[in-house]
XYZ file of N, CA and C in Angstrom:
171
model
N 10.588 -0.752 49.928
C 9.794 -0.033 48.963
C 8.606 -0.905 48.557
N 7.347 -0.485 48.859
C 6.286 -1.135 48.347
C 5.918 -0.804 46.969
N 4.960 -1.925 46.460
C 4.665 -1.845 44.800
C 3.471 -0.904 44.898
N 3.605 -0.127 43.755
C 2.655 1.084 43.490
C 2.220 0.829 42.323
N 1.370 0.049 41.624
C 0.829 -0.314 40.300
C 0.707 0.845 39.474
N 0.151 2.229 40.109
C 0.260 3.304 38.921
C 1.302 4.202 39.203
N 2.217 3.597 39.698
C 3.520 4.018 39.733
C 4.846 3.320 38.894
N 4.284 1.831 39.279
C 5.198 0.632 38.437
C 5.207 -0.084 38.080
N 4.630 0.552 36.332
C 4.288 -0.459 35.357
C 5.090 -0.465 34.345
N 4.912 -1.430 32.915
C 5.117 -1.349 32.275
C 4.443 -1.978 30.789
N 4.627 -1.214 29.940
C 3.852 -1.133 28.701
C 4.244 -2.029 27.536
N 4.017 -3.188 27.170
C 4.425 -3.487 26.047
C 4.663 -3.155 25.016
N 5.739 -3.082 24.359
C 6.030 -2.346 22.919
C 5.943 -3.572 21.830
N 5.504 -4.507 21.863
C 5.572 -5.497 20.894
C 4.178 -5.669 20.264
N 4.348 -5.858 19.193
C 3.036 -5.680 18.127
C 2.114 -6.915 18.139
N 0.733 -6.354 18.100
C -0.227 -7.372 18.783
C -0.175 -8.760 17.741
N 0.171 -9.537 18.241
C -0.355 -10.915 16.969
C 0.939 -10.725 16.024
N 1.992 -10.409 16.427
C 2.887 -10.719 15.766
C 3.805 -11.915 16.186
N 3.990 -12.824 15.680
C 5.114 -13.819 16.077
C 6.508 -13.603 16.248
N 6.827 -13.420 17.239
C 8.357 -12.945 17.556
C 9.356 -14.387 17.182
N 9.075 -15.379 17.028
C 9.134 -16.839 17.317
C 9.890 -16.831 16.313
N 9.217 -16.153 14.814
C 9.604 -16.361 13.349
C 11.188 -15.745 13.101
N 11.904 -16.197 12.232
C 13.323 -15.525 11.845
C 13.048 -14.431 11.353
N 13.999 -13.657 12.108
C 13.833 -12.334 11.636
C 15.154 -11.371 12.416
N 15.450 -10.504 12.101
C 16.255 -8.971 12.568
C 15.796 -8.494 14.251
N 15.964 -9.076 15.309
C 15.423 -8.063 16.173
C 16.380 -7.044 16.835
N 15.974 -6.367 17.415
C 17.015 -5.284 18.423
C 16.717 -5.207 19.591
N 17.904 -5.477 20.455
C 17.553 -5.410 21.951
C 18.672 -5.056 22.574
N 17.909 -4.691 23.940
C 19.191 -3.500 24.776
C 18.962 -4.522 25.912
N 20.420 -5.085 26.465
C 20.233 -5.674 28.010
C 21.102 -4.417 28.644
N 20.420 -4.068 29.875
C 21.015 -3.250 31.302
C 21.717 -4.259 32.160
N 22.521 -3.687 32.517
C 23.044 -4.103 33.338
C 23.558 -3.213 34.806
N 23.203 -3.899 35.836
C 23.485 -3.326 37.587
C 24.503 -2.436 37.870
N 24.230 -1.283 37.857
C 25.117 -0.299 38.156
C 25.454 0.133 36.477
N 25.151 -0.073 35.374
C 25.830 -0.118 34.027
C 27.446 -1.175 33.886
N 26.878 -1.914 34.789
C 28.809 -2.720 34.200
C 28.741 -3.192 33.444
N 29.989 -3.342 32.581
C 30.443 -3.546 31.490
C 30.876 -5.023 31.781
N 29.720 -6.001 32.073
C 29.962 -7.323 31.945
C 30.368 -8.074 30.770
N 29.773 -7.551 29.435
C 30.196 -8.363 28.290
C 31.180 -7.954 27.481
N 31.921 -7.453 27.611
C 33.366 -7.206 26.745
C 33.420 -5.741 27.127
N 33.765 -4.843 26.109
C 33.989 -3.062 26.265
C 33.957 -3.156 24.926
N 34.186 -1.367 24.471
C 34.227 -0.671 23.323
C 36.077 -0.078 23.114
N 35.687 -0.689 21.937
C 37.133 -0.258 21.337
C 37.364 0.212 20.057
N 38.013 1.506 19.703
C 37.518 2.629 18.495
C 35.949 2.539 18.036
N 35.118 2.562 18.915
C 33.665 2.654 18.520
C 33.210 1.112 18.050
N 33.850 0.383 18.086
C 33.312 -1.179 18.331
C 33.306 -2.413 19.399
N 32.497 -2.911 19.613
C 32.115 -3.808 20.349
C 33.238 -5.217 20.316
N 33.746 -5.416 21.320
C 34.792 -6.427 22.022
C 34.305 -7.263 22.668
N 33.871 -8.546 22.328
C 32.923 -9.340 23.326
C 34.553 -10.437 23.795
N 33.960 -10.013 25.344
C 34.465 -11.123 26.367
C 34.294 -12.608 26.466
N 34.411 -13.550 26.810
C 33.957 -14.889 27.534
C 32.444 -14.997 27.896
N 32.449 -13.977 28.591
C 30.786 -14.395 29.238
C 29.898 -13.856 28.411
N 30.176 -13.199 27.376
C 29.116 -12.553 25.867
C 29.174 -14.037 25.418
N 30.501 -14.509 24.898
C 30.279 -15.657 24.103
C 30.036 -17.126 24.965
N 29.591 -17.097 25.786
C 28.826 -18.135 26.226
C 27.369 -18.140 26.180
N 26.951 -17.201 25.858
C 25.957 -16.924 25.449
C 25.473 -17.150 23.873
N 26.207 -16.864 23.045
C 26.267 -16.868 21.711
C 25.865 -18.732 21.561
């Protein structure tokens, strides 16, 4: 598959001149290959972190 620039881009959503650097609240989504459930699972609607979540931590 060749690269198609106005086919495959992407747009920054982060606010101009803002310091991400600073403490603060952020929110973020990691994907993962195929959707696997590499970092723990869900259990009654909460989050179960595995080994390889908390090596990260």
């Amino acid at each position: 598959m060749t690269y198609n620039p106005n086919k495959h881009h992407r747009r920054s959503i982060r606010l101009k001149g803002y310091d991400y650097s600073q403490a603060g609240l952020y929110y973020i989504t990691i994907c993962t290959q195929n959707r696997a459930c590499l970092f723990g699972k869900i259990k009654n609607g909460k989050m179960i972190l595995n080994d390889a979540w908390r090596l990260i931590e």
